[in-house]
Short mmCIF file of C-alpha atoms in Angstrom, two decimals:
data_model
loop_
_atom_site.label_atom_id
_atom_site.label_comp_id
_atom_site.label_asym_id
_atom_site.label_seq_id
_atom_site.Cartn_x
_atom_site.Cartn_y
_atom_site.Cartn_z
CA MET A 11 0.04 0.10 -0.15
CA ASP A 12 1.23 3.51 -0.87
CA PHE A 13 1.50 5.56 2.38
CA SER A 14 2.39 8.63 0.66
CA SER A 15 -0.91 9.21 -1.09
CA PRO A 16 -2.70 10.75 2.09
CA TYR A 17 0.02 13.66 2.21
CA ASN A 18 -0.12 14.31 -1.86
CA ALA A 19 0.40 18.05 -2.30
CA GLY A 20 1.34 18.49 1.30
CA ILE A 21 -2.13 18.16 2.16
CA MET A 22 -2.79 16.28 5.42
CA THR A 23 -5.55 13.98 5.58
CA SER A 24 -6.38 10.99 8.05
CA ILE A 25 -6.14 7.18 7.84
CA SER A 26 -7.37 4.50 9.65
CA ALA A 27 -6.02 2.71 12.55
CA GLU A 28 -5.23 -0.08 10.29
CA GLN A 29 -3.05 1.95 7.71
CA ALA A 30 -1.10 3.30 10.92
CA TYR A 31 -0.42 0.16 12.36
CA LYS A 32 1.55 -0.76 9.06
CA VAL A 33 3.18 2.08 8.59
CA LEU A 34 4.41 2.31 12.37
CA LYS A 35 5.30 -0.82 12.08
CA SER A 36 7.49 -0.08 8.98
CA GLY A 37 9.15 2.82 11.17
CA THR A 38 8.43 5.03 8.12
CA ALA A 39 5.65 7.05 9.40
CA PRO A 40 5.73 10.50 8.76
CA ALA A 41 5.72 13.43 11.39
CA ASP A 42 2.44 15.07 11.87
CA LEU A 43 0.55 11.71 11.11
CA THR A 44 -3.23 11.61 11.54
CA VAL A 45 -5.21 8.37 12.46
CA SER A 46 -8.72 7.90 12.57
CA GLY A 47 -9.87 5.61 15.43
CA VAL A 48 -7.99 3.59 17.97
CA LEU A 49 -4.28 2.30 18.25
CA ASP A 50 -4.13 -0.31 20.69
CA TYR A 51 -0.73 -0.88 21.65
CA SER A 52 -1.85 -2.21 25.18
CA GLN A 53 -0.37 -5.04 27.03
CA LYS A 54 -3.44 -7.13 26.54
CA SER A 55 -2.96 -6.58 22.93
CA GLU A 56 0.04 -8.44 22.65
CA ARG A 57 0.63 -5.87 19.53
CA ARG A 58 4.56 -4.76 19.65
CA LEU A 59 5.18 -1.09 19.93
CA PRO A 60 6.47 0.31 16.82
CA PRO A 61 10.32 1.38 17.04
CA THR A 62 9.07 5.12 17.26
CA PHE A 63 6.15 7.05 17.17
CA PRO A 64 6.28 10.48 14.75
CA ASP A 65 6.48 13.88 16.03
CA GLY A 66 3.21 15.40 15.74
CA LEU A 67 1.12 12.08 16.03
CA SER A 68 -2.67 12.77 16.18
CA VAL A 69 -5.00 9.84 16.88
CA ASP A 70 -8.43 9.54 18.61
CA VAL A 71 -7.55 6.95 20.76
CA LEU A 72 -3.81 5.65 21.72
CA ASP A 73 -3.94 2.80 24.40
CA LEU A 74 -0.48 1.97 25.58
CA SER A 75 -1.78 0.62 29.29
CA GLY A 76 0.51 -2.04 30.73
CA GLN A 77 3.47 -1.24 28.51
CA GLU A 78 6.71 -1.63 30.84
CA SER A 79 8.55 1.05 28.45
CA VAL A 80 6.95 4.13 26.71
CA THR A 81 8.15 6.96 24.87
CA LEU A 82 6.04 9.35 24.14
CA PRO A 83 6.36 11.84 20.96
CA SER A 84 6.42 15.63 20.75
CA ARG A 85 3.57 17.34 19.83
CA LEU A 86 1.31 14.06 20.24
CA THR A 87 -2.53 15.17 20.37
CA CYS A 88 -5.07 12.45 21.64
CA TYR A 89 -8.67 12.64 22.52
CA GLU A 90 -8.07 9.91 25.06
CA LEU A 91 -4.95 8.38 26.11
CA ASN A 92 -4.23 5.39 28.31
CA LEU A 93 -1.30 5.24 30.07
CA SER A 94 -2.13 3.11 32.90
CA ARG A 95 0.47 0.96 34.63
CA THR A 96 3.08 1.90 32.73
CA SER A 97 6.50 2.92 34.23
CA ILE A 98 6.29 6.61 32.53
CA THR A 99 7.76 9.06 35.10
CA THR A 100 6.92 12.22 33.32
CA LEU A 101 4.96 13.63 30.26
CA PRO A 102 5.92 16.12 27.34
CA SER A 103 5.29 19.47 27.86
CA ASP A 104 3.31 19.98 24.43
CA LEU A 105 1.11 17.03 25.05
CA GLN A 106 -2.54 17.58 24.29
CA VAL A 107 -5.47 15.44 25.60
CA THR A 108 -9.10 16.68 24.75
CA SER A 109 -11.08 14.33 26.78
CA ARG A 110 -9.52 11.82 28.96
CA LEU A 111 -5.82 10.96 30.40
CA ASP A 112 -5.93 7.64 32.55
CA LEU A 113 -2.51 6.89 34.50
CA THR A 114 -3.65 4.93 37.04
CA GLY A 115 -1.33 2.95 38.85
CA CYS A 116 1.82 4.81 37.29
CA GLU A 117 3.92 4.39 40.37
CA LEU A 118 6.88 6.20 38.67
CA LEU A 119 4.91 9.46 38.00
CA GLU A 120 6.73 12.36 39.58
CA ASN A 121 5.08 15.48 37.73
CA LEU A 122 2.40 16.51 35.30
CA PRO A 123 3.10 19.39 32.64
CA SER A 124 1.97 22.81 33.44
CA ASP A 125 -0.67 24.70 31.72
CA PHE A 126 -2.14 21.12 31.30
CA THR A 127 -5.78 20.98 30.06
CA VAL A 128 -7.70 17.46 29.92
CA GLY A 129 -11.83 16.53 30.77
CA THR A 130 -10.89 13.62 33.19
CA LEU A 131 -7.76 13.14 34.80
CA LEU A 132 -7.06 10.01 36.56
CA LEU A 133 -4.36 9.52 38.89
CA ARG A 134 -5.06 6.36 41.05
CA SER A 135 -2.58 4.89 42.96
CA CYS A 136 0.41 7.11 41.43
CA THR A 137 2.23 6.69 44.60
CA SER A 138 5.22 8.99 43.33
CA LEU A 139 3.05 12.24 42.81
CA THR A 140 3.54 14.53 45.55
CA LYS A 141 2.50 17.82 43.52
CA LEU A 142 -0.07 18.79 40.93
CA PRO A 143 1.03 21.44 38.05
CA GLU A 144 0.53 25.19 37.87
CA ASN A 145 -2.62 26.31 36.07
CA LEU A 146 -4.27 22.53 35.46
CA ASP A 147 -7.79 22.70 33.70
CA VAL A 148 -9.92 19.89 34.57
CA TRP A 149 -13.22 18.57 35.03
CA PHE A 150 -13.06 15.39 36.72
CA LEU A 151 -9.83 14.45 38.84
CA ASP A 152 -9.33 11.29 40.67
CA LEU A 153 -6.32 10.81 42.85
CA THR A 154 -7.47 7.99 45.07
CA GLY A 155 -4.83 6.19 46.57
CA CYS A 156 -2.14 8.95 45.67
CA TRP A 157 -0.86 8.42 49.62
CA ALA A 158 2.27 10.80 48.59
CA PHE A 159 0.10 13.93 47.41
CA GLU A 160 -0.23 16.85 49.49
CA THR A 161 0.88 20.07 47.25
CA TRP A 162 -2.05 21.81 45.25
CA PRO A 163 -1.08 24.59 42.66
CA GLU A 164 -1.27 28.09 43.25
CA SER A 165 -3.51 28.44 40.37
CA ALA A 166 -5.77 26.01 38.35
CA GLN A 167 -9.35 25.16 37.63
CA ILE A 168 -11.17 22.37 39.21
CA ARG A 169 -14.42 22.43 37.53
CA SER A 170 -17.75 20.98 38.68
CA GLY A 171 -17.15 17.76 38.44
CA ARG A 172 -16.09 14.56 40.71
CA LEU A 173 -13.13 15.25 42.66
CA GLN A 174 -11.83 11.52 44.36
CA LEU A 175 -9.30 12.07 47.13
CA ARG A 176 -9.74 8.80 48.95
CA GLY A 177 -6.75 7.24 50.59
CA CYS A 178 -4.67 10.71 49.86
CA THR A 179 -3.23 10.10 53.63
CA ALA A 180 -0.66 12.82 53.29
CA LEU A 181 -3.35 15.55 52.18
CA ARG A 182 -4.24 18.45 54.77
CA THR A 183 -5.88 21.52 52.89
CA LEU A 184 -8.03 21.63 50.09
CA PRO A 185 -7.33 24.89 47.61
CA PRO A 186 -9.36 28.10 48.49
CA TYR A 187 -10.10 28.45 44.83
CA LEU A 188 -12.36 24.96 44.78
CA HIS A 189 -15.80 26.03 45.12
CA ARG A 190 -18.61 23.93 43.24
CA LEU A 191 -18.53 20.20 42.82
CA ALA A 192 -20.84 17.45 41.92
CA HIS A 193 -19.17 14.94 44.41
CA LEU A 194 -16.26 15.02 46.76
CA ASN A 195 -14.44 11.68 48.10
CA ILE A 196 -12.28 12.52 51.13
CA ARG A 197 -12.61 8.98 52.56
CA ASP A 198 -9.03 7.71 54.36
CA CYS A 199 -7.79 11.26 54.43
CA PRO A 200 -7.12 11.62 58.26
CA ASN A 201 -5.00 14.67 57.94
CA LEU A 202 -7.60 16.74 56.28
CA THR A 203 -9.46 18.49 58.87
CA SER A 204 -11.34 21.15 57.14
CA LEU A 205 -13.00 22.25 54.00
CA PRO A 206 -12.75 25.89 51.88
CA ALA A 207 -15.08 28.12 53.12
CA ASN A 208 -16.62 28.93 49.47
CA LEU A 209 -17.10 25.21 48.69
CA SER A 210 -20.56 23.91 47.99
CA VAL A 211 -20.94 20.28 46.74
CA SER A 212 -24.55 19.68 45.19
CA GLY A 213 -24.51 15.69 45.04
CA TRP A 214 -22.61 14.20 48.03
CA VAL A 215 -19.59 14.34 50.47
CA ASP A 216 -17.98 10.84 51.44
CA LEU A 217 -15.82 11.78 54.72
CA GLY A 218 -15.19 8.19 56.33
CA HIS A 219 -12.16 8.17 58.34
CA SER A 220 -11.32 11.53 57.14
CA GLY A 221 -9.91 14.18 59.63
CA LEU A 222 -13.27 16.04 59.39
CA THR A 223 -14.97 15.17 62.56
CA ASP A 224 -16.49 18.40 63.75
CA GLU A 225 -19.91 19.09 62.08
CA THR A 226 -19.53 22.72 63.13
CA LEU A 227 -16.32 23.19 60.55
CA LEU A 228 -18.56 22.12 57.56
CA PRO A 229 -18.98 25.48 55.00
CA GLN A 230 -22.33 26.96 54.95
CA GLY A 231 -22.62 25.51 51.14
CA LEU A 232 -22.34 21.83 52.65
CA GLN A 233 -25.27 22.05 54.79
CA GLY A 234 -27.56 20.54 52.66
CA THR A 235 -25.23 18.18 51.27
CA GLN A 236 -25.83 14.14 51.28
CA LEU A 237 -23.01 12.96 53.52
CA ARG A 238 -21.52 9.46 52.88
CA TRP A 239 -19.49 6.97 55.13
CA ALA A 240 -17.52 4.32 53.29
CA GLY A 241 -19.83 4.80 50.36
CA ILE A 242 -23.04 4.37 52.23
CA ASN A 243 -25.94 7.64 52.68
CA VAL A 244 -25.49 8.48 56.55
CA ASP A 245 -27.14 11.44 58.75
CA ARG A 246 -25.07 13.81 60.37
CA ARG A 247 -25.83 12.21 63.63
CA ILE A 248 -23.87 8.93 62.37
CA ALA A 249 -21.00 11.32 60.93
CA PHE A 250 -20.51 13.37 63.38
CA HIS A 251 -21.69 12.14 66.66
CA PRO A 252 -21.39 8.45 67.05
CA GLU A 253 -21.71 8.38 71.00
CA GLN A 254 -25.27 8.93 70.41
CA ILE A 255 -25.62 5.34 68.69
CA HIS A 256 -27.19 2.53 70.58
CA VAL A 257 -26.68 -0.97 70.99
CA ALA A 258 -30.64 -1.63 70.18
CA GLU A 259 -30.51 0.63 67.00
CA VAL A 260 -27.55 -1.19 65.51
CA LEU A 261 -29.22 -4.56 66.21
CA GLY A 262 -32.73 -3.44 65.08
CA GLU A 263 -30.90 -1.73 61.73
CA ARG A 264 -32.33 -3.98 58.63
CA ASN A 265 -30.08 -2.81 56.02
CA ALA A 266 -26.70 -4.84 56.37
CA GLU A 267 -24.60 -1.75 54.62
CA ARG A 268 -26.14 0.61 56.92
CA ARG A 269 -25.50 -1.68 60.15
CA ARG A 270 -21.81 -1.94 59.23
CA VAL A 271 -21.42 2.01 58.92
CA MET A 272 -23.23 2.11 62.22
CA LEU A 273 -20.79 -0.72 63.73
CA ASP A 274 -17.93 1.10 62.37
CA ARG A 275 -18.82 4.27 64.07
CA TYR A 276 -19.74 2.67 67.43
CA GLY A 277 -16.24 0.83 67.53
CA TYR A 278 -16.54 -2.97 67.37
CA GLY A 279 -14.64 -3.43 70.81
CA ARG A 280 -17.11 -0.94 72.76
CA PHE A 281 -19.93 -2.61 70.71
CA LEU A 282 -19.04 -6.45 71.55
CA GLN A 283 -18.81 -4.97 75.40
CA ASP A 284 -21.84 -3.41 75.41
CA SER A 285 -23.91 -6.25 73.81
CA HIS A 286 -22.83 -8.58 75.98
CA ALA A 287 -21.08 -10.61 73.47
CA GLU A 288 -20.81 -14.52 73.26
CA ILE A 289 -17.53 -15.85 74.50
CA LEU A 290 -16.80 -18.44 72.02
CA ASP A 291 -13.03 -19.36 73.39
CA ARG A 292 -10.64 -18.22 75.82
CA ASP A 293 -6.68 -18.72 76.04
CA VAL A 294 -3.47 -17.00 76.95
CA ASP A 295 -0.69 -15.89 74.72
CA PRO A 296 2.35 -13.91 75.40
CA GLY A 297 0.48 -10.22 75.57
CA GLY A 298 -2.24 -11.84 78.39
CA GLN A 299 -5.42 -13.50 77.79
CA ARG A 300 -7.14 -13.26 74.72
CA GLN A 301 -11.16 -14.13 74.06
CA LEU A 302 -13.27 -14.92 70.99
CA MET A 303 -16.41 -13.28 71.04
CA ARG A 304 -19.66 -13.45 68.95
CA VAL A 305 -22.74 -11.22 68.11
CA LYS A 306 -25.42 -12.51 65.77
CA LEU A 307 -26.74 -9.91 63.65
CA GLU A 308 -30.22 -10.51 61.82
CA GLY A 309 -29.84 -10.65 58.06
CA ASP A 310 -26.10 -10.58 58.03
CA GLU A 311 -23.07 -12.75 58.89
CA ASP A 312 -22.11 -12.90 62.69
CA LEU A 313 -19.92 -10.28 64.55
CA VAL A 314 -17.11 -12.45 65.15
CA ALA A 315 -13.87 -10.92 66.95
CA MET A 316 -10.81 -11.36 68.81
CA SER A 317 -9.72 -9.51 71.69
CA CYS A 318 -6.12 -9.61 72.90
CA PHE A 319 -3.41 -7.68 74.06
CA CYS A 320 0.03 -6.53 72.76
CA PRO A 321 2.91 -7.98 74.42
CA SER A 322 5.17 -4.80 73.98
CA THR A 323 2.91 -2.18 74.97
CA GLY A 324 -0.09 -3.68 76.88
CA ARG A 325 -2.22 -2.11 74.22
CA GLN A 326 -5.70 -3.97 73.74
CA TYR A 327 -6.69 -4.82 70.23
CA MET A 328 -10.21 -6.15 69.18
CA ILE A 329 -9.69 -7.39 65.29
CA ARG A 330 -12.76 -8.66 63.47
CA VAL A 331 -12.22 -12.34 62.03
CA PRO A 332 -14.54 -14.38 59.81
CA PRO A 333 -17.78 -15.43 61.20
CA VAL A 334 -16.69 -19.58 61.48
CA THR A 335 -13.49 -18.91 63.02
CA PRO A 336 -13.66 -21.60 65.89
CA THR A 337 -10.74 -20.57 68.38
CA CYS A 338 -8.15 -17.64 69.48
CA ARG A 339 -5.53 -19.64 67.85
CA ALA A 340 -7.35 -19.89 64.70
CA ALA A 341 -8.04 -16.05 64.82
CA ALA A 342 -4.35 -15.63 65.47
CA ALA A 343 -3.72 -17.61 62.28
CA TRP A 344 -5.98 -15.96 60.23
CA ILE A 345 -5.04 -12.54 61.24
CA ALA A 346 -1.09 -13.60 60.55
CA GLY A 347 -2.32 -14.84 57.00
CA PHE A 348 -2.64 -18.70 57.67
CA ASP A 349 -5.43 -20.72 56.43
CA ASP A 350 -4.89 -23.82 58.54
CA PRO A 351 -3.81 -22.97 62.13
CA ASP A 352 -1.42 -25.65 62.51
CA ASP A 353 0.65 -24.05 59.92
CA TYR A 354 0.87 -21.00 62.56
CA GLN A 355 3.87 -21.65 64.54
CA PRO A 356 5.42 -18.37 65.69
CA ILE A 357 8.84 -18.51 67.53
CA LEU A 358 8.32 -15.22 69.49
CA GLU A 359 5.47 -12.55 69.40
CA THR A 360 6.24 -8.91 69.94
#
């Protein structure tokens, strides 16, 4: 096939993905190649990467997910670009992605280009990323599992979409320019203790195990917002006043998911004590007495947990285990990662 034909008289036209696979494989692709459709060079496609991508490549969708080694050309333009689970550490400063950039699981990614604009930016589990670039412009931003992320740009546009920050354990603040969102997930952000005063959220805020523990610190724009705890809708009493939850209320709750949230807020140790849990087994280890306890829950699996003490600090722990666990030794083995208690032979417990 003659691939020069689309470029007759210097006029750029688009070629199909199938045509592009052939010319890219040959290593003779011209600069500013325009491809209509999807170029799938993902690991699952088992298609080998070309020697190089031409500078100025423009393609509707480019999928490089899972590839160990990826080098992007200059002036790359895509509607969608998938770089998830690659070893990429940085992106070209002239990269353009119109709709969706997926960088999920890029554990070595350290920075993004300044003045970057995209519709959806997925940065889930980019564990080396500590900051976002200046003048970022994005509608939907997902930083789930970016536990090192802590620095917002001084200037950015994070528009009225979804902001996912679950598991950003180093994060302490949200930027003051954050005004309107549809959804906000700050679950498992223990160091985030306040929200911007002008923030409003039209849909829901998930604040499970975040540092936002005081209802009085909610911005005025969140007074009517639906609250969630670990994905489950809750009222403000459950979210901010777990001391007001009663044992009978937990036991009488028919919705299993809501009951689990109430148990989480009540605290397993306190609940087992206050509900007069059945003692299934007792023994002694280097930390002292252990007890395996059970509370039966209507319409759900039994709550079974082991009470034990740390030999070093004397601190008591209450650890939930599978409901079929018969003994304290079996519970300790399961906690240590052993399915068969006979395989659990600790030399020293600390």
